[in-house]
Structures are given as structure tokens and as C-alpha cells.
Tab-separated table of C-alpha atoms in Angstrom:
chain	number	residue	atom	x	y	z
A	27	UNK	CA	64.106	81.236	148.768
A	28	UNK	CA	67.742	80.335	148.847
A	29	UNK	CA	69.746	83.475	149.363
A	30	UNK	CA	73.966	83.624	147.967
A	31	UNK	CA	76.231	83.406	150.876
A	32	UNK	CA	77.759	86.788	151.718
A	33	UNK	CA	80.227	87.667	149.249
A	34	UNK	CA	82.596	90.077	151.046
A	35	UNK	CA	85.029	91.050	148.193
A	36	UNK	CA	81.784	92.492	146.866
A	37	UNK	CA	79.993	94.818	149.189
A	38	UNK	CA	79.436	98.297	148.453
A	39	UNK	CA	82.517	100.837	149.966
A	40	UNK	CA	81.490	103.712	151.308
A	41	UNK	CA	82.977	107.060	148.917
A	42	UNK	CA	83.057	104.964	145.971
A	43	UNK	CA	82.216	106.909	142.618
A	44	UNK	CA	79.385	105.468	140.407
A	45	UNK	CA	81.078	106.072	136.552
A	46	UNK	CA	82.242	103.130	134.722
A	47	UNK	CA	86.017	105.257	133.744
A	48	UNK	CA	86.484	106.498	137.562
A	49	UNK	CA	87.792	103.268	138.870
A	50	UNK	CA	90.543	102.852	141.898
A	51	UNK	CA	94.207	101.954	139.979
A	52	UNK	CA	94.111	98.640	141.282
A	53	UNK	CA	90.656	97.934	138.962
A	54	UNK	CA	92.534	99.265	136.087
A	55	UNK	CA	95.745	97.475	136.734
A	56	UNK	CA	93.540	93.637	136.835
A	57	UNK	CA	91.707	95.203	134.149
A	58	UNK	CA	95.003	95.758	131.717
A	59	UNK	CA	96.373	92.577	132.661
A	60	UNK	CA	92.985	91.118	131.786
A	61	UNK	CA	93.096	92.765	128.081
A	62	UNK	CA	96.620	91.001	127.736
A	63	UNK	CA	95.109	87.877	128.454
A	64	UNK	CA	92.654	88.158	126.569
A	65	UNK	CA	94.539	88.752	123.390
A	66	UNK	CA	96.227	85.386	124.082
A	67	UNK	CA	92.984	83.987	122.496
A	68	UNK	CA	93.113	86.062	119.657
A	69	UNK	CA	97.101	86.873	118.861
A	70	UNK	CA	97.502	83.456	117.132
A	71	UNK	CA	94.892	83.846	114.899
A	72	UNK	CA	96.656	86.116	111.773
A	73	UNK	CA	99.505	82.869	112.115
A	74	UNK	CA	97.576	80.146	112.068
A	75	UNK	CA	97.858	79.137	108.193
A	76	UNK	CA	101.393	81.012	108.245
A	77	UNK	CA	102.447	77.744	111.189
A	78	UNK	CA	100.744	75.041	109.542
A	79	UNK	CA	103.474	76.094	106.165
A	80	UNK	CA	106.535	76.819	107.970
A	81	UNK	CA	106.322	74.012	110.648
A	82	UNK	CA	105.179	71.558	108.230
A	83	UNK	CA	102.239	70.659	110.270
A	84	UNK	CA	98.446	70.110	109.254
A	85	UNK	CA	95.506	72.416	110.263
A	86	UNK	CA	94.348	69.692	112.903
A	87	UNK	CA	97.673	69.999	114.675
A	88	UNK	CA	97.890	73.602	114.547
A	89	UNK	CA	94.352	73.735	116.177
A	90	UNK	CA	95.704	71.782	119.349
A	91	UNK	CA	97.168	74.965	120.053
A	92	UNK	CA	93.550	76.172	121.014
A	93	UNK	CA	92.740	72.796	122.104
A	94	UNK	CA	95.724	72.396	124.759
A	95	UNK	CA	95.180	76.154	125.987
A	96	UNK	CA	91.409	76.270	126.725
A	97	UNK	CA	91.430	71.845	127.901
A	98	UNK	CA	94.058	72.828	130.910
A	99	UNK	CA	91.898	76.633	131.174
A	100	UNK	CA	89.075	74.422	132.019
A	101	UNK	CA	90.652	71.868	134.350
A	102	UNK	CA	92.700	74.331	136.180
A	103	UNK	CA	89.647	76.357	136.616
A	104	UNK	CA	88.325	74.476	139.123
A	105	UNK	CA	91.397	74.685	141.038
A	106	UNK	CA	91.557	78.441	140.994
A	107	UNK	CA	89.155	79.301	143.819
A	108	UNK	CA	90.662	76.501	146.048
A	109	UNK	CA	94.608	78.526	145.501
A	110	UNK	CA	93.343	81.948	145.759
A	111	UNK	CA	91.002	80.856	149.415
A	112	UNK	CA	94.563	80.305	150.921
A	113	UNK	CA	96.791	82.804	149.651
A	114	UNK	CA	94.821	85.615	148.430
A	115	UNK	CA	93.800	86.806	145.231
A	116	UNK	CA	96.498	89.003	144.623
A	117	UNK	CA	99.085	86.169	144.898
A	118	UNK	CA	97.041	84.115	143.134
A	119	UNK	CA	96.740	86.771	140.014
A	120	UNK	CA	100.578	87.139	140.396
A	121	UNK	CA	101.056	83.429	140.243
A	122	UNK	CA	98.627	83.367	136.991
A	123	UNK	CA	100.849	85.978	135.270
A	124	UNK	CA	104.145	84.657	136.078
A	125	UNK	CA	103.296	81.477	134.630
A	126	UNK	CA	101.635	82.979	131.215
A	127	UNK	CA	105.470	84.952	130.835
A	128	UNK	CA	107.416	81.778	131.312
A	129	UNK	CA	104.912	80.059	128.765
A	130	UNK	CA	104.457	82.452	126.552
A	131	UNK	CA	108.182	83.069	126.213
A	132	UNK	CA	108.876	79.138	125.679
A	133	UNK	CA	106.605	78.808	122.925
A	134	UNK	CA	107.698	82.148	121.127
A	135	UNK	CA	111.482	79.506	121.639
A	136	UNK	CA	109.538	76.624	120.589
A	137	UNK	CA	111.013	74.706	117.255
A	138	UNK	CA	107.761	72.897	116.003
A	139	UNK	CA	104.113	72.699	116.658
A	140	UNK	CA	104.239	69.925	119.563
A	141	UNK	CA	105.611	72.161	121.570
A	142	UNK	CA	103.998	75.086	121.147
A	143	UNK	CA	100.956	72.781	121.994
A	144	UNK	CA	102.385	71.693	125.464
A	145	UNK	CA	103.158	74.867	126.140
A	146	UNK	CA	100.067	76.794	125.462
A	147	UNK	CA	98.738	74.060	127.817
A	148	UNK	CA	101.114	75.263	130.547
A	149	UNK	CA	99.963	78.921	129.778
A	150	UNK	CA	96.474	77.397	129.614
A	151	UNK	CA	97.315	76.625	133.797
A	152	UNK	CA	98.284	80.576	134.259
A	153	UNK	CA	95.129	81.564	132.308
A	154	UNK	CA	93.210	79.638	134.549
A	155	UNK	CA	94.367	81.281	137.996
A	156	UNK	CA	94.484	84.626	136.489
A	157	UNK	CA	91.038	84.849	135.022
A	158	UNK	CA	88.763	83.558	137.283
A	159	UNK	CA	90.625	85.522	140.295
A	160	UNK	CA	90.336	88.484	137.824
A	161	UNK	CA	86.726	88.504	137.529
A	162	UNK	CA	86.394	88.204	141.307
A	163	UNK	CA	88.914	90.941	141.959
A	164	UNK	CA	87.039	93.462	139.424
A	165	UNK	CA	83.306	92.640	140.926
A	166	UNK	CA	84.653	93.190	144.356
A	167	UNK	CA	87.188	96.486	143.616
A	168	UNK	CA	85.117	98.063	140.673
A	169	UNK	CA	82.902	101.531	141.612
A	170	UNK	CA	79.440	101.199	140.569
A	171	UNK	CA	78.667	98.026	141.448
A	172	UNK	CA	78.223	94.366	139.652
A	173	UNK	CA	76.972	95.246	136.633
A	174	UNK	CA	79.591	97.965	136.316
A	175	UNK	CA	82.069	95.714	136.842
A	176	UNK	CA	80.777	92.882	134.245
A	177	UNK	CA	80.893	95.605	131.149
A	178	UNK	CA	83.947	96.293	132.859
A	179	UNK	CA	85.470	92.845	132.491
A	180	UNK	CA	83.413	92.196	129.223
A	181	UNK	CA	85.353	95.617	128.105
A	182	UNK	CA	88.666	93.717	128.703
A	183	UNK	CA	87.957	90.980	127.560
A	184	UNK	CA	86.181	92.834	124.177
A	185	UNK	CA	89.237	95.085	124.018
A	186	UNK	CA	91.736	92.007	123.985
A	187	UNK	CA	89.974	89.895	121.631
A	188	UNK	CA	90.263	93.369	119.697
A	189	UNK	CA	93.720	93.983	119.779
A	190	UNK	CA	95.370	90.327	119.603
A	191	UNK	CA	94.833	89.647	115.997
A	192	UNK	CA	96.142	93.194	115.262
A	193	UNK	CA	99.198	92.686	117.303
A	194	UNK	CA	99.253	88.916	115.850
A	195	UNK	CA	99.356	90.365	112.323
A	196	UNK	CA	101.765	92.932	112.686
A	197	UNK	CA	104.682	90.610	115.067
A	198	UNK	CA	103.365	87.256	112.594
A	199	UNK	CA	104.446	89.010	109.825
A	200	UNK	CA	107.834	89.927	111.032
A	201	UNK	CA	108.337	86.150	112.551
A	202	UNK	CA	105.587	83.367	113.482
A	203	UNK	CA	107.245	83.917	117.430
A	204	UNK	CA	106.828	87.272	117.275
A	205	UNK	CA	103.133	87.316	118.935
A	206	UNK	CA	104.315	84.782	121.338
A	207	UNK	CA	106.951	86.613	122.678
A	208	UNK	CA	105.208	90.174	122.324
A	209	UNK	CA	102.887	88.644	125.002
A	210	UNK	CA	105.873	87.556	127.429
A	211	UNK	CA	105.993	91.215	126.873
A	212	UNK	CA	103.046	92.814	128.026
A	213	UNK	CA	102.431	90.304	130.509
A	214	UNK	CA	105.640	91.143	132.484
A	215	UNK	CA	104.170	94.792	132.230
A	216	UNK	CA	100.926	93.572	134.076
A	217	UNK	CA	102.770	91.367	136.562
A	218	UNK	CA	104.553	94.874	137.376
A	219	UNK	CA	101.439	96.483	137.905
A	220	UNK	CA	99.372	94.062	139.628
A	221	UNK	CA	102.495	93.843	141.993
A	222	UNK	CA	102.952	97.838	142.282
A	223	UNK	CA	98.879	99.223	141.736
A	224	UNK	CA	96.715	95.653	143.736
A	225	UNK	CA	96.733	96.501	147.603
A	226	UNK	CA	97.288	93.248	149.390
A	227	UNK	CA	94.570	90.723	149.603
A	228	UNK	CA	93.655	89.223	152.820
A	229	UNK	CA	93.038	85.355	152.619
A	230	UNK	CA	89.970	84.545	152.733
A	231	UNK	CA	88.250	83.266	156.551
A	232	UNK	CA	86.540	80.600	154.339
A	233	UNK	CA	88.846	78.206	152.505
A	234	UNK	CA	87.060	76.880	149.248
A	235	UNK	CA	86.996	73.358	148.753
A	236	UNK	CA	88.157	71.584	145.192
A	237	UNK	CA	84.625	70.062	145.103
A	238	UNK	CA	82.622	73.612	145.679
A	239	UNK	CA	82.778	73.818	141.713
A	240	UNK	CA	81.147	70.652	141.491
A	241	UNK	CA	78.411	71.630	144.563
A	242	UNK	CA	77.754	74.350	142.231
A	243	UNK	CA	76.724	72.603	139.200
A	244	UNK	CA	74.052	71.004	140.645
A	245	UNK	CA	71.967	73.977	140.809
A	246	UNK	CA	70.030	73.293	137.382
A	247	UNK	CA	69.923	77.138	136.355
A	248	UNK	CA	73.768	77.223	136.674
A	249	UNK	CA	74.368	74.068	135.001
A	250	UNK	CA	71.907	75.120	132.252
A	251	UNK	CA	73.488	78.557	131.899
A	252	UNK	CA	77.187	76.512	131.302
A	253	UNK	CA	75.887	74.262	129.229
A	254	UNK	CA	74.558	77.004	127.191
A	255	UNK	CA	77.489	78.573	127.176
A	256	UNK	CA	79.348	75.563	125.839
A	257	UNK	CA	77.203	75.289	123.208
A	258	UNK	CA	77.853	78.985	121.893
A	259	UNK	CA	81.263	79.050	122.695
A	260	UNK	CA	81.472	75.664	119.992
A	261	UNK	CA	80.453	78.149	117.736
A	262	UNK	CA	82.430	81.250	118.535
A	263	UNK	CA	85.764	79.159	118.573
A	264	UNK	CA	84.824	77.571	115.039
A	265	UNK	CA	84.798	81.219	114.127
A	266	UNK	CA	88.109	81.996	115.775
A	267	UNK	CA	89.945	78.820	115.542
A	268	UNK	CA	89.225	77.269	111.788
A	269	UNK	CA	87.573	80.394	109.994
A	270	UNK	CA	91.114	82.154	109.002
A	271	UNK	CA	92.165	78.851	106.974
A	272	UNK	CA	89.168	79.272	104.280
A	273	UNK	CA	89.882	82.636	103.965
A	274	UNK	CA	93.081	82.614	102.359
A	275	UNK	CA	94.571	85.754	103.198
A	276	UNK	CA	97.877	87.541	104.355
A	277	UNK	CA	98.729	87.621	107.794
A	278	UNK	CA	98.163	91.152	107.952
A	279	UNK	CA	94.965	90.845	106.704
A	280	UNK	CA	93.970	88.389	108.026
A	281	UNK	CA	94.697	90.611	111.283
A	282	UNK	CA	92.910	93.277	110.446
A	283	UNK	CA	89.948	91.196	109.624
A	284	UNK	CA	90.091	89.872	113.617
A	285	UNK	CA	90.284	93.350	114.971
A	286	UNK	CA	87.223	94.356	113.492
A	287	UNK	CA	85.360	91.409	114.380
A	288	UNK	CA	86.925	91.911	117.927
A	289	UNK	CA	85.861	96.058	117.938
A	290	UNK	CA	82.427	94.680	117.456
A	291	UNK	CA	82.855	91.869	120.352
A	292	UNK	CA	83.712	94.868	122.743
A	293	UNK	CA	80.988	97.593	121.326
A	294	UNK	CA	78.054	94.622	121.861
A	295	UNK	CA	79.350	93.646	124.883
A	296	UNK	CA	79.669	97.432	126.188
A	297	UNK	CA	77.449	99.077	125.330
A	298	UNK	CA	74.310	97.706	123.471
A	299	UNK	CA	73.812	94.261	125.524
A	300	UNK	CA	73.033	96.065	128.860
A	301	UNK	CA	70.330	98.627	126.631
A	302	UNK	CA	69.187	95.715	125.157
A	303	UNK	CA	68.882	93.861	128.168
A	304	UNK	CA	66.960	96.804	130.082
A	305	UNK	CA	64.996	96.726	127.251
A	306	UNK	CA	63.669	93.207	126.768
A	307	UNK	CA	64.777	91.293	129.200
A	308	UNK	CA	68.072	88.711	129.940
A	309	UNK	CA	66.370	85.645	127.833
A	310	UNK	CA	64.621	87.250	124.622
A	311	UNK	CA	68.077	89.028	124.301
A	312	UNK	CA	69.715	86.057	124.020
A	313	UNK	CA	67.056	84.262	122.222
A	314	UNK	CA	67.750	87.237	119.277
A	315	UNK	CA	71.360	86.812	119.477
A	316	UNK	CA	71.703	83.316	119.586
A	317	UNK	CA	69.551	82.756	116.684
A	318	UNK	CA	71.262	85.445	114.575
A	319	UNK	CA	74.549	84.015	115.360
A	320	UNK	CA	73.629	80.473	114.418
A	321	UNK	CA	71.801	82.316	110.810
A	322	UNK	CA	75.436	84.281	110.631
A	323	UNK	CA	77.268	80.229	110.914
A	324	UNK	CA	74.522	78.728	108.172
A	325	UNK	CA	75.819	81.834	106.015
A	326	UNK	CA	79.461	81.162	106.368
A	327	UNK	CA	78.526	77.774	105.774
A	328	UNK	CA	76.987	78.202	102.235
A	329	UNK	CA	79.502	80.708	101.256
A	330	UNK	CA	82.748	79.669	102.285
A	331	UNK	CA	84.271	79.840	99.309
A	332	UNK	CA	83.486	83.602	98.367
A	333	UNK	CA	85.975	85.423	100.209
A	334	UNK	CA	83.961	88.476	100.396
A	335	UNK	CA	81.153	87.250	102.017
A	336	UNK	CA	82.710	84.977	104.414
A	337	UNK	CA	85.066	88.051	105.703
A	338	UNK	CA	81.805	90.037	106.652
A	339	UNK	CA	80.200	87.004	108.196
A	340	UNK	CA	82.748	86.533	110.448
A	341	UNK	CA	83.704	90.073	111.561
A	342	UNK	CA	79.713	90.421	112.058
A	343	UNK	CA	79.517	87.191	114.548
A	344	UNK	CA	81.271	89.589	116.954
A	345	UNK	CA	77.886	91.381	117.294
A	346	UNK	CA	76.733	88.366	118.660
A	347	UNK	CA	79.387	86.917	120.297
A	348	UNK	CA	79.715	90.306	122.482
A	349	UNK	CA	76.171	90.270	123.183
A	350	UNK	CA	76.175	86.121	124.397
A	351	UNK	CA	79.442	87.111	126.438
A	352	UNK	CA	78.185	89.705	128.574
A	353	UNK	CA	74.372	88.569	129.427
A	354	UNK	CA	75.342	84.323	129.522
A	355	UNK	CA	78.752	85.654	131.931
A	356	UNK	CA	76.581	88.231	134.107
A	357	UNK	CA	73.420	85.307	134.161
A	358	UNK	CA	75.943	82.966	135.937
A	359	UNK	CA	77.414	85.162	138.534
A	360	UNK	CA	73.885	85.660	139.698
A	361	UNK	CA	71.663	82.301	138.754
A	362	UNK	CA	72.594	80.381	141.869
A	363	UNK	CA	73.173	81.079	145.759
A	364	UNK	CA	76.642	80.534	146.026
A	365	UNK	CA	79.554	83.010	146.004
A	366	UNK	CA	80.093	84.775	142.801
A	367	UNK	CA	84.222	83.125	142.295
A	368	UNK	CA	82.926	79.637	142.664
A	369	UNK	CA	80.275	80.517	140.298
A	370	UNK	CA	82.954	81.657	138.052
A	371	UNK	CA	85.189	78.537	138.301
A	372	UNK	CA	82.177	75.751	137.545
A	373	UNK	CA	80.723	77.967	134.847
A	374	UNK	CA	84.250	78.441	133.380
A	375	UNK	CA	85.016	74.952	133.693
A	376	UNK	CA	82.083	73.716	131.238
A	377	UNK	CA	82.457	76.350	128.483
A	378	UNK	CA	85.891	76.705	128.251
A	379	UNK	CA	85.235	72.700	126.842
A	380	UNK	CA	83.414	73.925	124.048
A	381	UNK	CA	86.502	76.469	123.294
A	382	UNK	CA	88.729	73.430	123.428
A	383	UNK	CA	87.380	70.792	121.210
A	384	UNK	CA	86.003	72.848	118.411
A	385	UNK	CA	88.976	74.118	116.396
A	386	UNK	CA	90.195	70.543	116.506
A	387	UNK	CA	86.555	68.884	115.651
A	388	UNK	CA	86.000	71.684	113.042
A	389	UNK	CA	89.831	70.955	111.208
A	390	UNK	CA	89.135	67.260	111.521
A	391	UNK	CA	85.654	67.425	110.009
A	392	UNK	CA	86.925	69.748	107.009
A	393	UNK	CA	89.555	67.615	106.279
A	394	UNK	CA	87.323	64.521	105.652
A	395	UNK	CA	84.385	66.595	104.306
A	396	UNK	CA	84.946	69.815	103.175
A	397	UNK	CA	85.213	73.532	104.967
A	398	UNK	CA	81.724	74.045	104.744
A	399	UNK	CA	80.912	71.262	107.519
A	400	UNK	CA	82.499	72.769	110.624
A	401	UNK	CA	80.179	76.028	109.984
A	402	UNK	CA	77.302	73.974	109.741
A	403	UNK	CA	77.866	72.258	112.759
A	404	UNK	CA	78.535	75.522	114.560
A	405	UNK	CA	75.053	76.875	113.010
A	406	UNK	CA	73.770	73.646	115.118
A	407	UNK	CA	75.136	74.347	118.170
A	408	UNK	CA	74.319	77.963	118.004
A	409	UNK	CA	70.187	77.147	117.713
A	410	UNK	CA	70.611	74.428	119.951
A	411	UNK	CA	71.552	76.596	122.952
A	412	UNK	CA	67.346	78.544	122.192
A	413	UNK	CA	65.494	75.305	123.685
A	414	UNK	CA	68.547	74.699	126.293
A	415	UNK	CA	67.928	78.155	127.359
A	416	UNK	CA	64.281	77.960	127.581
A	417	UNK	CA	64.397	75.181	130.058
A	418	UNK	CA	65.895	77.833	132.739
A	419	UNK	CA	63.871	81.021	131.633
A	420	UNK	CA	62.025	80.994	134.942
A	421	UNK	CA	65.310	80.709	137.615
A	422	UNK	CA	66.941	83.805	134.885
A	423	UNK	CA	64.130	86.353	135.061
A	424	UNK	CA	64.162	85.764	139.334
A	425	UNK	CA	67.853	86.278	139.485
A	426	UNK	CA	67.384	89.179	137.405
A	427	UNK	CA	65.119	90.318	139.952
A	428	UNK	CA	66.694	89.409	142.376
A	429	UNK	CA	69.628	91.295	141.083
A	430	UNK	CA	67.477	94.487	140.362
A	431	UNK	CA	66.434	94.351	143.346
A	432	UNK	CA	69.696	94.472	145.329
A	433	UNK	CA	70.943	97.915	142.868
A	434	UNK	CA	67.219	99.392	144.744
A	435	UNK	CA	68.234	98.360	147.570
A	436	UNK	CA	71.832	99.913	147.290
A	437	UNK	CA	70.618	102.932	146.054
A	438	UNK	CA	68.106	103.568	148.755
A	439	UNK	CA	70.794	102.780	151.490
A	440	UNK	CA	73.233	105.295	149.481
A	441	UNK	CA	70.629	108.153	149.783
A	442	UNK	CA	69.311	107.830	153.263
């Protein structure tokens, strides 16, 4: 059975505490930065319809925003592992940040929506080195091991998703830059303390190669876990990306209506995905949630137009959407024998697509044939990732083993 190459960064440290909250600084200085990254995703939400009236721009060209962003995310991704193998992941996070500041900053100076569109893109470039040398830096610093450290990251990212259309709604409604520069912002703050809090990082004594992504891929469980991920993502980015135009609300509220679908993306990532996981298993888990989520699309689908019901539809997909993020993200660091940031980088690489095209496909389609369609569609892609899934139940439920099997392991070495 093939075995994952030694993943250094990872091994257990002797005097490490067990709790998720006691954490070395450096953790919670990659983990702060993370949550400000995170809310890049959501902080434009609350001003999307407010930049399609004041730049005179339609909802299609607002949505390249997304489109630009999570394209170059994608790209760039695969790039990541190759930059951080020969200078270190704490240069490599630094690098990230610095260029999220400069991009951030440009767009909150931008005059119309083409350039907040190639800018985003260049932000979508510091995303990319930041995120996936993020996730490596928390599995390998974090106490309590790697599923510790993937609630951990899931908690960032649940906690930024949370907190971006809040802080979107409150800067939008003083000025559509506001959110744009309010990350420049809090990014600078995490540059300081990734700088001040991240020991230095040794490089690596194996340089990655641009193609180890691509190596990757071809282990079917992998490449069935992305694709699944794509899928869903389609779906959750629908949500995000074209569901605050149908609504019709303030910027405020339309904030407020994010950060409660975003407080549910972190609870159901947190806290009830690993119960429900220990409880049932990694696939009927995600056979539940994917199925609810694509029943929770087909209902924003048929009632689009009633305000009401579309505003709990959507802040209730973030049930699901934390649930897919932390069992598909924790199923792909484990699924195939190769180390867990090149794992990262081809599995980021694929979904980060889906994240991309959809608010763009989903404007296009409702501009030809109505706002219903885009939720349909996202309904489809939601059920389609069940069968997709069930191709790969057999190589999930041995890496789960596998992966109970090394916490034994651990434990027993801990206590003897």
C-alpha cells in the first residue's frame, strides 16, 4: 500500500498541548492573517449591486471581480509549493500578504470596474501564495495534531467568510472603496505579525517541482475529491457571487444577511462536521450535506422572488457549505500519498475553477433567462457531486483509516 512521503513540517513536537485554543503565537498569527483573507471572498458581497449603479457597469461585469480573483487563485496555486520549496514558507506567506496590500489598496483607488477586475486578479496571485502556504504552516505548527489543525483553518476560514460581509456592509455604506481599502488595512496588520510572531522557516531539502501538482492529480481519489469540490464550490459561489442581486436589499442588510450565513459556515465547519463525521462516517456525511445543499439551491430557485424566503435559503446554505468545506478539504490532505502542500496546491487548483466561472455563468444565464436559472443550475451541480463522490467511497473510508490510525498510533507513542 502506497504510504505519503514524510511530511516534516508535520510531525508531532514533543511538549505540545492537545486543546484546539492553546496554540504557539505563530499558529495564531497565520491563523489571523488567514481570517483576513478570507473575508476578501466575502467583503465585496454587501457592494455588489451598490458597483454595478455607481460604476455604470452590468451584473456580468461586476461578477469578473470573483471571476479574475479565484481564475489567477487557481493558476497561481500551482506555483505556490514550487516558491515556498526555495525560500521558505514564511517568506513565501510574507510575499502573499504584501501583494494582497498593494492590490487591495489599488482597487479601493480604482475609478471603474475594469480595474478593479485586474486588480483583484493581482490580489488573486497573493491569495494564492498565502493560502496554500497557510494551510501547510497551520498542519505543521498547530498542537493537537491534523485534524486540530483543519477545524483550525476551517475556523479561519468560517470566521472570515463571517466577518467580510459585515465589514463590507458597514465600509460599503460609507464608500464602495471602503472594504477595499479596510483590507489593505488588516492585511498590513497580519504582514506585521507574520513578520514579528512566524519563527523563520528553513527551506525545504526537497525542492517541489511546478509539475508535482499535476503528478498529484493522477491519483483518481484526489482527482475525484477536486472534482467534487468544483462541483460544490459552483454552487456555493452562485450563492455568494449572484444571490445578493435578487435580493434587493441595502448594503447594510444585505451585510448582515452574509454574516449570518457566514456564522453558520464557521459553526458547521467547527464544530458539528467532525461529530458528524465520527458519527457516520467521511462519505454519508457528505452524501447528507450535499444533497441538502443542492434541495436548499432548488428552493432558492423556485422562490427567488419572495424576499423572505430566499434570505433564509441562503443564510441556511452555510450549514452546508461549512460542513462540505471541512470533510471535502480534510479528505484531500489525506486521499493520496504525497505530501500534504502539494495536495493542497492540485486540489486548490481544480476548485478554485468552479469559484471562478460561476458568478459570471450565473449573471450571464439570468440575464438571458431569468434569476431563477443560475439556482437551478447550482441545484445541478450540487447532486451531481453524490454519484462523483461515490466513485471514490472505497480510497475515502481507507484514508480515513489510515488517518485514524496514525492519531492511535500518536497517542500510544505519547503515553509510553
Amino acid at each position: 500500500m502506497n504510504r505519503r512521503p514524510p511530511d516534516t513540517a508535520n510531525q508531532d513536537q514533543p511538549g505540545r498541548s492537545e486543546g484546539l485554543f492553546s496554540q504557539p503565537k505563530s499558529v495564531w498569527a497565520v491563523a489571523f492573517a488567514s481570517v483576513v483573507s478570507f473575508m476578501g471572498i466575502g467583503l465585496v458581497d454587501p457592494i455588489l449591486p451598490l458597483l454595478r449603479v455607481q460604476l455604470h457597469a452590468t451584473e456580468a461585469q461586476v461578477s469578473l471581480m470573483f471571476t479574475s480573483y479565484f481564475l489567477v487563485t487557481a493558476i497561481f496555486m500551482l506555483t505556490a509549493g514550487w516558491v515556498s520549496s526555495r525560500i521558505g514558507a514564511k517568506k513565501t506567506l510574507m510575499a502573499g500578504l504584501v501583494l494582497i496590500v498593494i492590490f487591495s489598496a489599488l482597487a479601493g483607488l480604482s475609478s471603474g470596474v475594469s480595474e478593479i477586475v485586474w486588480f483583484r486578479g493581482g490580489w488573486g496571485i497573493g491569495n494564492a501564495l498565502f493560502i496554500s502556504t497557510a494551510l501547510a504552516t497551520i498542519v505543521g505548527a498547530a498542537s493537537g495534531g491534523f485534524g486540530t489543525a483543519i477545524m483550525l483553518y476551517e475556523a479561519a476560514l468560517g470566521l472570515g467568510i463571517a466577518m467580510g460581509p459585515l465589514v463590507g456592509g458597514l465600509l460599503g455604506g460609507i464608500s464602495w472603496r471602503g472594504p477595499f481599502f479596510g483590507v489593505t488595512v488588516l492585511m498590513t496588520i497580519a504582514l506585521v505579525l507574520v513578520v514579528t510572531l512566524l519563527a523563520p522557516t528553513p527551506t525545504p531539502r526537497v525542492r517541489s517541482s511546478l509539475a508535482d501538482p499535476f503528478k498529484a492529480l493522477a491519483h483518481r481519489g484526489l482527482l475525484t475529491v477536486a472534482i467534487v469540490a468544483l462541483l460544490y464550490n459552483w454552487s456555493f459561489f452562485t450563492i455568494l457571487g449572484y444571490a445578493p442581486y435578487p435580493m434587493r436589499i441595502s448594503v447594510h442588510a444585505l451585510g448582515l444577511v452574509y454574516t449570518g450565513w457566514g456564522v453558520l459556515v464557521a459553526i458547521f465547519a467547527v464544530f458539528v462536521a467532525p461529530r458528524l463525521q465520527g458519527a457516520i462516517g467521511t462519505t454519508t456525511s457528505l452524501y447528507a450535506s450535499l444533497f441538502l445543499m443542492s434541495l436548499d439551491l432548488a428552493a432558492i430557485g423556485v422562490f427567488t422572488n419572495d424576499r423572505t424566503i430566499l434570505i433564509i435559503c441562503v443564510i441556511l446554505s452555510g450549514a452546508f457549505i461549512g460542513m462540505n468545506n471541512t470533510l471535502v478539504t480534510g479528505t484531500s490532505m489525506t486521499i493520496a500519498p504525497v505530501p500534504r502542500p502539494t495536495a493542497s496546491a492540485a486540489y486548490s487548483f481544480v476548485r478554485f475553477f468552479g469559484a471562478g466561472v460561476a458568478p459570471f455563468v450565473a449573471s450571464t444565464l439570468a440575464a438571458h433567462m431569468g434569476d431563477h436559472v443560475p439556482f437551478y443550475l447550482g441545484a445541478v451541480t450540487a447532486i451531481l457531486t453524490v454519484p462523483v463522490l461515490w466513485t471514490a467511497r472505497h480510497l475515502i473510508s481507507r484514508a480515513e483509516a489510515g488517518e485514524h490510525m496514525s492519531y492511535h498510533t500518536s497517542a500510544v507513542k505519547k503515553t509510553t
